[in-house]
Amino acid sequence: ARYDATGTNITFRVHSVAATRIAVHLYASPTGAAERASYVLTEESTDLFSRTVSVATLRDTYGITGTVWYGYRAWGPNWPYHASWTPGSSAGFVSDVDSAGNRFNPNKLLVDPYAREISHDPLRPGMTDRTVYASGPTYRDRDSGPHAPKGAVLTTPTADVGTRPARALKDDIVYEVHVRGLTMNDPAVPAAYRGTYRGAALKAAYLASLGVTAVEFLPVQETQNDTNDVDPTGTAGDNYWGYMTLNWFAPDRRYAYDRTPGGPTREFQQMVKAFHDAGIKVLLDVVYNHTGEDGEYDGGRYDIWSWRGLDNPSYYSLTADRQRSWDNTGVGGNYNTYHPAAQDLIVDSLAYWKDTLGVDGFRHDLASVLGNTCQHGCFAFSRTDPGTALNRITREMAPRPAGGGAGVDWIAEPWALGTGTYQVGNFPAGWSEWNGQYRDTLRRDQNKLGVDPVTPGLLATRFAGSSDLYGDDGRRPWNSVNFVVAHDGFTLRDLYACNGKNNTQPWPYGPSDGGSDDNISWDQGGIAADQRRAARTGQALLLLSAGTPMITGGDEYLRGLRCNNNPYNLDSSANWLGWSPDTDQQNYHTFTARLAAFRRAHPALRPVDFYRDTDGNGNGLPQLSWHTPAGTAPDAGYWGNAGNHALAWRIDGTEFGDPAAALYVGYNGWSGDVNFVLPAPPAGKQWYRVTDTSNWAEGANQVAAPGTEAPIGGQGTGYLLRPRAVLLLVAR
């Protein structure tokens, strides 16, 4: 629904293939009163209904002033219109679902999937009865109109979103964080702004000082939040991570200081500008594989409050007989990403967040569903089919070039739960991916010594950008988004401090359900100093690997959740980021910030193409060379032997315009000391130590400030590296 250029008329337009009648109902307020007016829409084509109404008529005839709130009622083959129908009656009813999968029910007021903001959630304080929206013989006649969310008719927002950073993804350090959790515990943010977009904007300078160049917010599109704080010490109804989306255009009101109509949208734009002004991209975690309308529950009920009531078989994948939701993700039912109209909604939503709200890139939840080529009754992923949502998205909104510039950073979570959905390394050109194999390889090598075999060859492949996954289809190392932990699972601290999950503990650290039992974690024998060392080693390997590194909010301070590995519902002080670090946490923060600065200062760590093992400029050094601890080149036997737990590599900085003539990284994954014999630095140079993650070096200066690096020596110098540690040297 939108105003015309003069602001004197509103046009309502809605898609439905099979609807036989659609009416728009208009309200002066979203709750507490019946509609003031209703209009039957005209069917413009086989799938488009519209109606234009005069703002003056709404004001003078119906007393609707200020924000216009609206919702739709729809009829179709399974429930054709009958003249005697009134809200709450069964007049015209034939069936809850027909053979084509239609689930029209005019008793259910429907949210416009294209609404720019919505008034409230389906459930809210004082109205927690889900069955108002339900189908089936007991509930189909219940009128949801007085309770249902309404769309707000807004003028097109025009706030300044600042100058977009054009930085190449290879040069980014991504910081994944929840917009509410970022500031709820922060005493430096005014209390009224904590947990809001406005509060998050105040953290731009901090993130820039940490070395973050792209902030990736967990989902901020509307989700069921209105009932979250009814019992602040309980978890019933909470959905802190926001992965059950109610609308793909509306910024979640809960995260806005200004919740008046239009306020969340303006405030989000102002937040984006604050990050852009600090040189930081804004990325969004988005969910287009399923919706918050959910699937079947209680033995055959389906909620009807938006997509399902307008065009169920176009918007959702159904079983082969079209009678039920088809679920290949474990979250209630797949969105029908191969249907053109369903794709339109995805593409239009992405374009709105990009063009109007200023977002620079998107991480797609369960993105394999976007590559599905089967609409109903099956799942078939394709990387090459031009008709998939994956390929349409990048065809219509160009990816950012390898060297930076205008474009969008497209990032996939390349898996879901169902058969055929694990597609790591198999996404089309233009897409980067969360590299789950990088995560698991590092975790196994650090935490499962002697239990899970990891060869030096596999480690080298991951450190060098995973060419086995991204080198066979024209993609580059930076298409690998490397990470050790993410929002779902253990924090970085808990990965190295917990042998298993503990999700049943009381509030504020629990309880929560689910959570993987396969965390590839280890508590380092319960020794706190060794736990911190393991975290330093993991962070160092992440920031020294080719690819695009992603860290999770709070991990720079070693935030812990006492082994809860599925904290989606913990909207609590324990799950919000902490801003009162102790000495060890502050030292770790300094360690992370200095390593991030080192990565930013050394382009040799951020290659646009995969490293070569040849000398590209005639200085006698290959671009990259691998070394055993003895300083020799690994042979096939060394590469393939999972009993070898140490590896080193040297990068010729001169081939990358690096300020250092060469870089050297040594990794001792073994449980004992290992002596590393250093290879030759460039002619006339010596090796200097930037950091050693060993326990003996822990402290505020564990990463040397530029110019204060300790001299180590030249070729043949031995360096005793303590267990499970990383050594970083520069040649100068």
XYZ file of C-alpha atoms in Angstrom:
732
model
C 0.000 0.000 0.000
C 1.482 3.331 -0.985
C 0.676 6.990 -1.382
C 0.834 8.566 -4.820
C 3.234 11.411 -5.544
C 0.741 13.995 -4.328
C -0.079 12.185 -1.092
C -3.813 12.477 -1.825
C -4.495 8.843 -2.775
C -3.489 5.407 -1.525
C -3.251 2.396 -3.831
C -3.571 -1.082 -2.377
C -2.139 -3.881 -4.519
C -1.844 -7.567 -3.622
C -0.902 -10.800 -5.369
C -2.985 -13.966 -5.489
C -3.273 -16.539 -8.256
C -6.456 -18.270 -7.115
C -8.357 -15.663 -5.077
C -11.834 -14.873 -6.355
C -12.375 -11.852 -4.114
C -10.097 -9.708 -1.925
C -11.190 -6.832 0.283
C -9.032 -4.329 2.110
C -10.194 -3.289 5.582
C -9.073 0.080 6.948
C -8.673 1.074 10.582
C -8.138 4.275 12.508
C -6.271 2.311 15.185
C -4.830 -1.205 14.960
C -6.550 -2.630 18.049
C -9.602 -1.985 20.154
C -11.983 -1.016 17.335
C -13.603 -2.441 14.247
C -12.640 -1.349 10.759
C -13.878 2.066 9.646
C -14.058 1.189 5.956
C -13.631 -1.687 3.538
C -13.209 -1.828 -0.224
C -13.373 -4.759 -2.604
C -10.280 -4.794 -4.801
C -10.481 -5.042 -8.584
C -8.827 -8.014 -10.259
C -6.462 -6.364 -12.718
C -5.031 -9.635 -14.042
C -5.021 -13.320 -13.194
C -2.874 -12.701 -10.133
C -3.106 -9.007 -9.230
C -5.798 -7.183 -7.268
C -5.789 -3.422 -6.577
C -7.852 -0.455 -5.415
C -7.074 3.259 -5.111
C -8.847 5.275 -2.407
C -8.887 8.973 -1.580
C -7.228 10.167 1.607
C -9.877 12.905 1.795
C -12.645 10.297 1.699
C -11.013 8.315 4.457
C -10.768 11.462 6.535
C -14.124 13.082 5.816
C -16.337 10.030 5.462
C -14.712 7.485 7.750
C -12.817 9.624 10.260
C -9.470 7.998 9.520
C -6.748 10.557 10.132
C -3.048 10.135 10.740
C -1.682 6.656 10.093
C -3.888 4.441 7.932
C -3.858 0.837 9.178
C -5.018 -1.973 6.906
C -5.408 -5.712 6.382
C -6.892 -8.012 3.738
C -9.618 -10.647 3.661
C -9.552 -13.152 0.817
C -11.911 -15.703 -0.705
C -11.137 -18.481 -3.163
C -12.077 -21.948 -4.420
C -12.096 -23.590 -1.006
C -14.156 -20.733 0.462
C -15.989 -18.745 -2.243
C -17.703 -15.495 -1.413
C -21.319 -15.653 -0.214
C -23.424 -12.505 0.139
C -24.545 -13.516 3.629
C -21.003 -13.766 4.951
C -20.067 -11.602 7.930
C -16.886 -11.808 10.000
C -17.069 -14.915 12.149
C -19.533 -16.826 9.965
C -19.106 -19.952 7.842
C -21.119 -18.696 4.880
C -19.590 -19.968 1.650
C -17.258 -22.452 3.340
C -16.344 -25.571 1.323
C -13.120 -26.882 2.857
C -10.113 -25.736 4.864
C -7.860 -26.761 1.990
C -8.640 -27.797 -1.584
C -6.803 -30.116 -3.963
C -4.606 -27.256 -5.203
C -3.493 -26.355 -1.669
C -5.543 -23.139 -1.320
C -6.375 -22.176 2.276
C -8.560 -19.084 1.860
C -10.499 -18.080 4.963
C -12.184 -14.643 5.036
C -12.478 -14.783 8.820
C -8.748 -14.264 9.079
C -7.505 -10.705 8.540
C -4.264 -10.917 6.570
C -1.088 -8.874 6.903
C 0.175 -7.515 3.610
C 3.495 -9.316 2.894
C 4.706 -5.999 1.441
C 3.705 -3.826 4.432
C 6.528 -1.442 5.335
C 5.744 -1.620 9.045
C 3.192 -3.565 11.063
C 1.298 -2.496 14.144
C 1.918 -5.397 16.511
C 2.644 -9.103 16.619
C 0.003 -11.828 16.305
C 0.437 -12.507 20.029
C 0.809 -9.679 22.502
C 0.069 -8.915 26.150
C -3.627 -9.462 26.686
C -3.969 -11.587 23.530
C -1.951 -14.769 23.653
C -4.560 -17.078 22.127
C -2.955 -18.473 18.989
C -6.141 -20.254 17.943
C -7.647 -16.940 16.830
C -5.593 -17.413 13.653
C -6.143 -21.165 13.321
C -7.995 -23.175 10.712
C -9.862 -26.433 11.259
C -13.415 -27.170 12.388
C -13.025 -25.684 15.864
C -11.378 -22.396 14.902
C -12.060 -21.603 11.244
C -15.007 -19.316 12.100
C -13.154 -17.220 14.654
C -12.694 -13.661 13.386
C -9.098 -12.535 13.817
C -9.822 -8.955 12.704
C -9.899 -7.314 16.146
C -6.622 -8.987 17.106
C -4.563 -9.366 13.935
C -1.560 -7.184 13.079
C -2.252 -4.405 10.591
C 0.007 -2.863 8.009
C 0.826 0.827 8.193
C 0.601 2.933 5.045
C 3.814 4.965 5.090
C 5.361 7.487 2.802
C 8.643 6.378 1.262
C 11.394 7.022 3.840
C 14.117 9.350 2.609
C 16.570 9.633 5.532
C 20.269 9.933 4.723
C 22.106 6.611 5.127
C 25.557 8.101 4.579
C 28.251 7.094 2.128
C 28.369 3.356 1.613
C 31.762 1.726 2.127
C 32.930 0.170 -1.141
C 35.567 -2.020 0.504
C 36.261 -5.440 -1.002
C 34.905 -8.301 1.093
C 38.429 -9.745 1.304
C 39.422 -6.682 3.331
C 36.571 -6.979 5.826
C 36.454 -8.312 9.362
C 32.840 -9.216 10.083
C 31.342 -8.846 13.569
C 28.147 -10.843 14.069
C 25.939 -9.447 16.827
C 22.366 -9.045 18.044
C 21.223 -5.411 17.836
C 19.502 -5.666 21.231
C 22.222 -7.639 22.986
C 24.902 -5.224 21.800
C 23.908 -2.458 24.219
C 21.413 -3.774 26.787
C 24.187 -4.158 29.392
C 26.192 -1.108 28.359
C 26.284 1.660 31.010
C 27.876 4.036 28.489
C 24.639 4.032 26.452
C 21.730 6.085 27.849
C 19.248 3.712 29.454
C 16.407 4.662 27.108
C 18.505 3.763 24.055
C 19.835 0.415 25.225
C 18.783 -2.467 23.027
C 17.733 -0.208 20.153
C 18.970 0.827 16.742
C 19.736 4.218 18.258
C 21.822 2.573 20.950
C 23.638 0.385 18.433
C 24.572 3.486 16.448
C 26.504 4.700 19.488
C 28.800 1.642 19.260
C 30.093 2.431 15.764
C 33.244 4.103 17.072
C 33.964 1.194 19.411
C 33.650 -1.383 16.638
C 35.872 0.690 14.383
C 38.506 0.826 17.144
C 38.329 -2.964 17.462
C 39.116 -3.293 13.766
C 35.646 -4.328 12.656
C 34.795 -3.233 9.119
C 31.393 -4.911 8.712
C 28.751 -5.390 11.402
C 26.380 -8.271 10.689
C 23.163 -7.951 12.664
C 21.131 -10.987 13.522
C 17.597 -10.781 12.062
C 15.905 -7.403 12.516
C 12.872 -7.986 10.315
C 9.679 -8.212 12.372
C 9.343 -11.342 14.479
C 7.188 -12.388 17.428
C 8.562 -10.153 20.187
C 5.588 -8.479 21.850
C 5.233 -11.211 24.485
C 8.931 -11.571 25.277
C 9.141 -9.342 28.327
C 5.823 -10.198 29.962
C 7.797 -12.401 32.366
C 11.357 -11.068 32.322
C 12.653 -14.128 34.226
C 10.978 -16.684 31.975
C 11.454 -17.926 28.445
C 7.914 -18.732 27.302
C 7.333 -17.193 23.886
C 10.772 -15.634 23.631
C 12.484 -15.664 20.249
C 15.642 -13.676 20.882
C 17.390 -14.625 17.644
C 14.469 -13.613 15.430
C 14.445 -16.425 12.869
C 10.649 -16.744 12.576
C 9.947 -13.683 10.447
C 6.528 -12.002 10.424
C 7.261 -9.539 7.631
C 10.215 -9.080 5.281
C 10.079 -5.286 4.982
C 9.376 -3.987 8.481
C 12.248 -3.264 10.893
C 11.375 -4.883 14.194
C 9.653 -2.295 16.421
C 11.131 -3.861 19.538
C 14.580 -2.630 18.590
C 13.459 0.971 18.069
C 13.518 3.769 20.609
C 10.933 5.547 18.446
C 8.102 3.052 17.928
C 5.626 5.462 16.403
C 4.601 4.633 12.800
C 7.615 5.241 10.604
C 9.905 5.566 13.629
C 11.593 2.140 13.403
C 12.341 2.698 9.721
C 13.864 6.156 10.274
C 15.844 5.003 13.273
C 17.248 2.027 11.372
C 18.385 4.349 8.576
C 20.022 6.671 11.107
C 21.870 3.703 12.619
C 23.119 2.682 9.182
C 24.417 6.206 8.628
C 26.313 6.106 11.915
C 28.098 2.925 10.881
C 28.740 4.199 7.366
C 30.208 7.394 8.807
C 32.626 5.183 10.774
C 33.584 3.300 7.601
C 31.690 0.168 8.636
C 29.400 -1.802 6.361
C 26.016 -2.968 7.643
C 25.129 -6.570 6.812
C 21.866 -8.266 7.764
C 21.136 -11.872 8.607
C 17.902 -12.555 6.688
C 15.459 -15.455 6.632
C 13.771 -16.196 3.305
C 13.605 -19.988 3.586
C 10.549 -20.099 5.874
C 8.258 -17.677 7.697
C 6.857 -17.044 11.148
C 3.463 -18.252 9.932
C 4.894 -21.687 10.742
C 3.633 -25.096 9.670
C 1.214 -27.694 10.948
C 0.638 -27.996 14.682
C -1.741 -29.785 17.056
C -2.648 -32.460 14.553
C -3.647 -30.482 11.495
C -4.071 -26.837 12.447
C -2.484 -24.100 10.388
C -2.274 -20.451 11.324
C -3.552 -18.032 8.696
C -2.498 -14.428 9.059
C -0.524 -13.503 5.929
C 1.055 -15.455 3.068
C -0.982 -18.629 3.644
C -4.325 -16.875 3.414
C -3.429 -14.992 0.224
C -1.755 -17.650 -1.909
C -0.671 -20.764 -0.033
C 0.641 -22.842 -2.988
C 2.579 -19.935 -4.480
C 4.285 -18.860 -1.265
C 4.898 -22.250 0.380
C 6.257 -25.622 -0.682
C 3.563 -28.216 -0.074
C 3.434 -31.986 -0.049
C 2.798 -33.674 -3.391
C -0.942 -33.824 -2.675
C -0.885 -30.118 -1.644
C -2.528 -30.881 1.704
C 0.334 -30.057 4.073
C 3.457 -27.965 4.386
C 6.564 -29.623 2.995
C 9.443 -29.269 5.430
C 13.059 -29.791 4.462
C 14.490 -27.394 7.015
C 13.073 -28.488 10.353
C 11.403 -25.132 10.969
C 7.807 -25.770 9.991
C 7.740 -25.637 6.208
C 9.781 -24.403 3.276
C 9.126 -21.146 1.505
C 8.482 -21.814 -2.199
C 11.576 -20.071 -3.489
C 11.208 -21.365 -7.074
C 7.823 -19.727 -7.685
C 8.213 -16.411 -9.578
C 5.815 -14.439 -7.371
C 7.389 -15.824 -4.201
C 10.769 -14.847 -5.623
C 9.440 -11.362 -6.372
C 8.766 -10.906 -2.687
C 12.304 -11.961 -1.747
C 13.952 -9.777 -4.387
C 11.754 -6.763 -3.628
C 12.470 -7.101 0.080
C 16.227 -7.290 -0.474
C 16.117 -4.313 -2.837
C 14.178 -2.275 -0.246
C 16.663 -2.965 2.536
C 19.543 -2.272 0.157
C 18.311 0.793 -1.713
C 16.086 2.508 0.840
C 17.442 1.413 4.210
C 21.101 1.431 3.189
C 22.172 -2.161 3.864
C 25.426 -3.258 2.195
C 25.094 -7.026 2.216
C 23.115 -10.003 3.451
C 23.805 -13.323 5.135
C 21.053 -15.768 4.151
C 19.830 -18.268 6.729
C 19.505 -21.870 5.442
C 20.373 -20.525 2.023
C 20.275 -23.914 0.298
C 16.492 -23.500 0.150
C 17.057 -20.522 -2.164
C 18.587 -22.961 -4.642
C 15.650 -25.367 -4.635
C 14.222 -26.142 -8.079
C 11.230 -28.178 -6.894
C 8.132 -26.342 -5.720
C 6.126 -29.137 -4.096
C 6.842 -32.542 -2.633
C 10.614 -32.625 -3.079
C 13.900 -30.781 -2.788
C 16.471 -30.440 -5.583
C 19.298 -27.929 -5.188
C 20.900 -26.495 -8.303
C 23.877 -24.179 -8.549
C 23.382 -23.489 -12.265
C 19.614 -23.288 -12.845
C 18.953 -19.640 -13.801
C 15.465 -19.886 -12.344
C 16.543 -20.316 -8.728
C 16.239 -17.491 -6.266
C 20.005 -17.709 -5.760
C 20.804 -16.895 -9.352
C 18.016 -14.371 -9.755
C 19.205 -12.400 -6.732
C 22.732 -11.970 -8.077
C 21.469 -11.376 -11.617
C 19.280 -8.467 -10.505
C 21.535 -7.067 -7.758
C 25.179 -7.347 -8.747
C 27.659 -8.765 -6.245
C 30.473 -6.516 -5.087
C 33.538 -6.968 -7.332
C 36.604 -8.768 -6.016
C 38.537 -5.528 -5.816
C 35.732 -3.585 -4.157
C 33.331 -0.995 -5.501
C 29.576 -0.761 -5.843
C 27.651 -3.977 -5.302
C 26.225 -6.247 -2.642
C 28.038 -8.684 -0.357
C 26.044 -11.928 -0.722
C 26.779 -14.527 1.967
C 25.114 -17.926 2.325
C 24.691 -20.251 5.238
C 25.146 -23.156 2.805
C 23.206 -25.830 4.642
C 19.893 -26.711 6.251
C 18.717 -29.871 7.999
C 17.157 -31.955 5.237
C 18.566 -34.333 2.649
C 20.349 -32.516 -0.149
C 20.696 -29.240 1.716
C 24.378 -29.458 2.707
C 25.980 -27.471 -0.115
C 29.215 -26.051 1.290
C 31.376 -25.056 -1.677
C 28.544 -25.500 -4.171
C 26.951 -22.064 -4.384
C 26.972 -20.075 -7.633
C 29.425 -17.361 -8.574
C 28.681 -14.138 -6.741
C 28.006 -15.912 -3.460
C 30.328 -16.201 -0.497
C 29.647 -18.853 2.121
C 29.961 -19.510 5.789
C 32.693 -22.139 5.634
C 31.559 -24.778 8.109
C 34.452 -27.005 7.069
C 36.925 -24.331 8.161
C 35.185 -24.163 11.549
C 35.133 -27.924 12.054
C 38.716 -28.484 10.897
C 40.091 -25.936 13.349
C 37.931 -27.190 16.187
C 38.981 -30.796 15.612
C 42.648 -29.938 15.398
C 42.572 -27.855 18.563
C 40.148 -29.895 20.654
C 40.269 -33.497 19.426
C 43.964 -34.301 19.299
C 44.364 -38.045 18.819
C 40.591 -38.520 18.522
C 39.583 -36.873 15.237
C 42.328 -37.135 12.596
C 43.298 -33.887 10.874
C 46.166 -33.961 8.379
C 48.579 -31.073 7.816
C 47.373 -31.054 4.220
C 43.810 -30.358 5.282
C 44.915 -27.650 7.694
C 46.961 -25.962 4.985
C 44.005 -26.003 2.604
C 41.799 -24.283 5.178
C 44.447 -21.700 6.177
C 45.026 -20.825 2.524
C 41.387 -20.123 1.613
C 39.857 -23.575 0.927
C 40.675 -23.879 -2.747
C 39.102 -27.346 -2.723
C 35.729 -25.683 -2.095
C 36.027 -22.389 -3.975
C 38.770 -22.838 -6.548
C 36.927 -25.144 -8.941
C 34.117 -22.755 -9.911
C 35.890 -19.442 -10.379
C 35.423 -18.189 -6.858
C 38.221 -16.855 -4.674
C 39.577 -17.316 -1.136
C 37.517 -14.379 0.149
C 34.356 -16.266 -0.815
C 35.186 -18.385 2.219
C 33.756 -16.645 5.278
C 35.903 -18.234 7.954
C 34.679 -18.551 11.504
C 35.324 -20.590 14.617
C 32.030 -19.843 16.414
C 28.753 -18.140 15.509
C 25.571 -17.080 17.285
C 24.166 -20.625 17.344
C 26.445 -22.751 19.480
C 29.132 -22.133 22.043
C 30.794 -18.771 22.454
C 34.536 -18.756 21.783
C 35.269 -18.991 25.500
C 32.884 -21.909 25.987
C 34.262 -23.769 22.962
C 37.517 -24.120 24.906
C 36.003 -24.327 28.405
C 33.185 -26.877 28.027
C 33.219 -30.590 27.293
C 29.496 -30.602 26.565
C 26.421 -28.440 26.609
C 24.571 -27.433 29.784
C 21.259 -25.954 28.653
C 19.068 -26.859 31.618
C 20.569 -24.411 34.118
C 18.303 -21.732 35.602
C 17.809 -18.187 34.343
C 19.709 -16.132 33.211
C 21.952 -18.872 31.730
C 19.050 -21.183 30.851
C 16.960 -23.101 30.383
C 16.931 -23.591 26.638
C 16.060 -26.545 24.471
C 17.873 -28.380 21.705
C 21.424 -27.530 20.867
C 23.888 -29.846 19.171
C 25.589 -32.621 21.108
C 28.499 -32.518 18.643
C 30.289 -29.301 19.573
C 33.882 -30.444 18.939
C 34.754 -28.681 22.192
C 37.148 -29.395 25.055
C 37.720 -27.756 28.421
C 41.546 -27.951 28.162
C 41.673 -30.066 31.297
C 39.877 -27.385 33.283
C 42.934 -25.094 33.355
C 41.785 -21.487 32.914
C 45.108 -20.253 31.522
C 45.080 -23.009 28.908
C 41.499 -22.137 27.975
C 42.547 -18.547 27.293
C 45.540 -19.768 25.292
C 43.305 -21.980 23.155
C 41.048 -18.992 22.465
C 44.055 -16.882 21.487
C 45.302 -19.605 19.173
C 41.907 -20.028 17.535
C 41.491 -16.284 17.093
C 45.012 -15.956 15.681
C 44.500 -18.728 13.139
C 41.215 -17.119 12.086
C 42.733 -13.675 11.580
C 45.833 -15.026 9.807
C 43.966 -17.263 7.340
C 43.131 -16.316 3.771
C 39.408 -15.657 3.462
C 36.976 -13.307 5.162
C 37.067 -13.677 8.976
C 33.935 -13.416 11.093
C 33.948 -13.069 14.858
C 30.905 -13.130 17.101
C 29.914 -10.225 19.313
C 31.453 -10.431 22.768
C 34.136 -12.929 21.795
C 36.697 -10.115 21.842
C 36.085 -10.108 25.613
C 35.802 -13.908 25.940
C 32.107 -13.779 26.769
C 30.857 -17.035 28.290
C 27.421 -18.616 28.716
C 28.428 -21.386 31.117
C 28.162 -23.997 28.390
C 24.664 -23.166 27.090
C 25.031 -23.814 23.370
C 21.520 -22.910 22.195
C 20.693 -19.546 23.787
C 18.102 -18.420 21.223
C 15.523 -17.716 23.920
C 17.792 -16.192 26.575
C 16.841 -12.549 26.304
C 18.714 -12.061 29.545
C 21.591 -10.190 31.099
C 23.764 -13.278 30.655
C 23.174 -13.397 26.912
C 23.649 -9.678 26.328
C 27.210 -8.509 25.774
C 29.113 -7.475 28.888
C 30.996 -4.209 29.164
C 32.851 -4.590 32.472
C 35.809 -6.820 31.572
C 38.285 -8.166 34.113
C 42.027 -8.021 33.463
C 42.183 -11.277 31.509
C 39.263 -10.203 29.348
C 40.788 -6.795 28.702
C 44.071 -8.423 27.722
C 42.213 -10.680 25.299
C 40.426 -7.667 23.842
C 43.774 -5.970 23.252
C 45.098 -9.170 21.684
C 42.135 -9.314 19.269
C 42.255 -5.629 18.360
C 45.993 -5.687 17.668
C 45.753 -8.823 15.544
C 42.880 -7.247 13.608
C 45.043 -4.171 13.059
C 47.890 -6.406 11.897
C 45.612 -8.097 9.373
C 44.415 -4.715 8.129
C 47.997 -3.506 7.744
C 49.196 -6.565 5.796
C 47.540 -7.224 2.434
C 49.539 -10.450 2.120
C 46.975 -11.973 4.498
C 44.079 -10.860 2.289
C 44.803 -12.296 -1.172
C 42.281 -11.697 -3.930
C 43.370 -14.973 -5.598
C 44.614 -18.247 -4.196
C 48.248 -18.258 -3.170
C 50.786 -19.665 -5.650
C 53.855 -21.727 -4.813
C 55.941 -20.015 -7.489
C 58.201 -16.962 -7.432
C 56.193 -14.211 -9.080
C 58.725 -11.370 -8.963
C 62.144 -12.996 -9.183
C 63.270 -12.307 -5.615
C 63.986 -15.972 -4.944
C 60.963 -16.576 -2.699
C 57.772 -18.342 -3.728
C 54.598 -16.412 -3.055
C 53.761 -18.970 -0.359
C 55.823 -21.863 0.955
C 54.917 -24.496 3.539
C 57.369 -25.811 6.115
C 57.694 -28.614 8.608
C 58.996 -27.649 12.051
C 62.423 -28.741 10.801
C 62.215 -26.000 8.168
C 61.946 -28.412 5.246
C 59.214 -28.618 2.644
C 56.566 -31.182 3.576
C 56.537 -34.272 1.373
C 53.464 -36.380 0.573
C 54.042 -38.506 3.639
C 54.070 -35.472 5.925
C 51.036 -33.853 4.297
C 48.915 -36.977 4.634
C 49.931 -38.075 8.128
C 47.361 -37.069 10.757
C 49.999 -37.839 13.379
C 51.861 -34.684 12.408
C 50.546 -31.782 14.454
C 52.777 -28.876 13.472
C 52.915 -26.735 10.360
C 54.376 -23.418 9.275
C 54.101 -21.159 6.260
C 55.922 -18.160 4.833
C 54.336 -15.516 2.591
C 56.411 -13.273 0.344
C 55.049 -9.844 1.220
C 56.698 -8.172 -1.755
C 54.220 -9.834 -4.134
C 51.324 -8.129 -2.338
C 52.725 -4.670 -1.739
C 52.950 -5.594 1.937
C 54.915 -3.345 4.321
C 56.660 -6.495 5.569
C 59.084 -8.239 3.224
C 57.728 -11.575 4.446
C 55.428 -13.081 7.055
C 55.919 -16.364 8.892
C 53.290 -18.299 10.839
C 54.120 -21.351 12.897
C 51.399 -23.500 14.443
C 52.120 -26.121 17.081
C 48.979 -28.173 17.514
C 50.832 -30.762 19.569
C 50.493 -31.266 23.338
C 54.225 -30.704 23.899
C 56.894 -28.204 22.918
C 58.067 -28.174 19.296
C 61.245 -26.535 17.977
C 60.624 -24.640 14.743
C 63.647 -24.033 12.511
C 62.995 -20.784 10.702
C 63.252 -20.557 6.921
C 65.156 -17.828 5.155
C 63.744 -14.306 5.305
C 64.273 -12.137 2.219
C 67.854 -11.113 1.560
C 69.169 -8.648 4.094
C 66.214 -9.132 6.463
C 65.718 -10.747 9.879
C 62.696 -12.242 11.602
C 60.900 -10.281 14.343
C 58.196 -11.633 16.635
C 54.751 -10.055 16.472
C 53.063 -12.545 18.794
C 53.310 -15.927 20.412
C 49.988 -17.149 21.813
C 51.706 -19.288 24.472
C 50.861 -18.877 28.150
C 54.233 -17.335 29.000
C 53.506 -14.310 26.795
C 50.008 -13.560 28.072
C 49.431 -9.922 28.889
C 48.510 -6.556 27.478
C 51.427 -6.615 25.006
C 51.116 -10.185 23.792
C 50.788 -8.731 20.289
C 53.633 -6.293 19.832
C 52.785 -2.794 18.708
C 54.308 -1.955 15.316
C 57.987 -1.112 15.748
C 58.356 -2.961 19.070
C 58.616 -6.506 17.689
C 61.358 -8.599 19.330
C 64.239 -9.715 17.055
C 64.421 -13.490 16.635
C 67.056 -14.159 13.969
C 67.494 -15.408 10.451
C 67.532 -18.666 8.533
C 68.183 -21.713 10.680
C 67.302 -20.010 13.941
C 65.415 -22.340 16.262
C 62.306 -21.204 18.069
C 60.788 -23.318 20.839
C 57.042 -22.995 20.485
C 55.010 -24.140 23.461
C 52.045 -26.534 23.140
C 48.957 -25.574 21.122
C 50.274 -22.145 20.207
C 50.767 -19.886 17.191
C 53.877 -17.870 16.357
C 53.716 -14.840 14.048
C 56.866 -13.231 12.651
C 57.587 -10.401 10.222
C 60.727 -9.909 8.173
C 62.313 -6.480 8.150
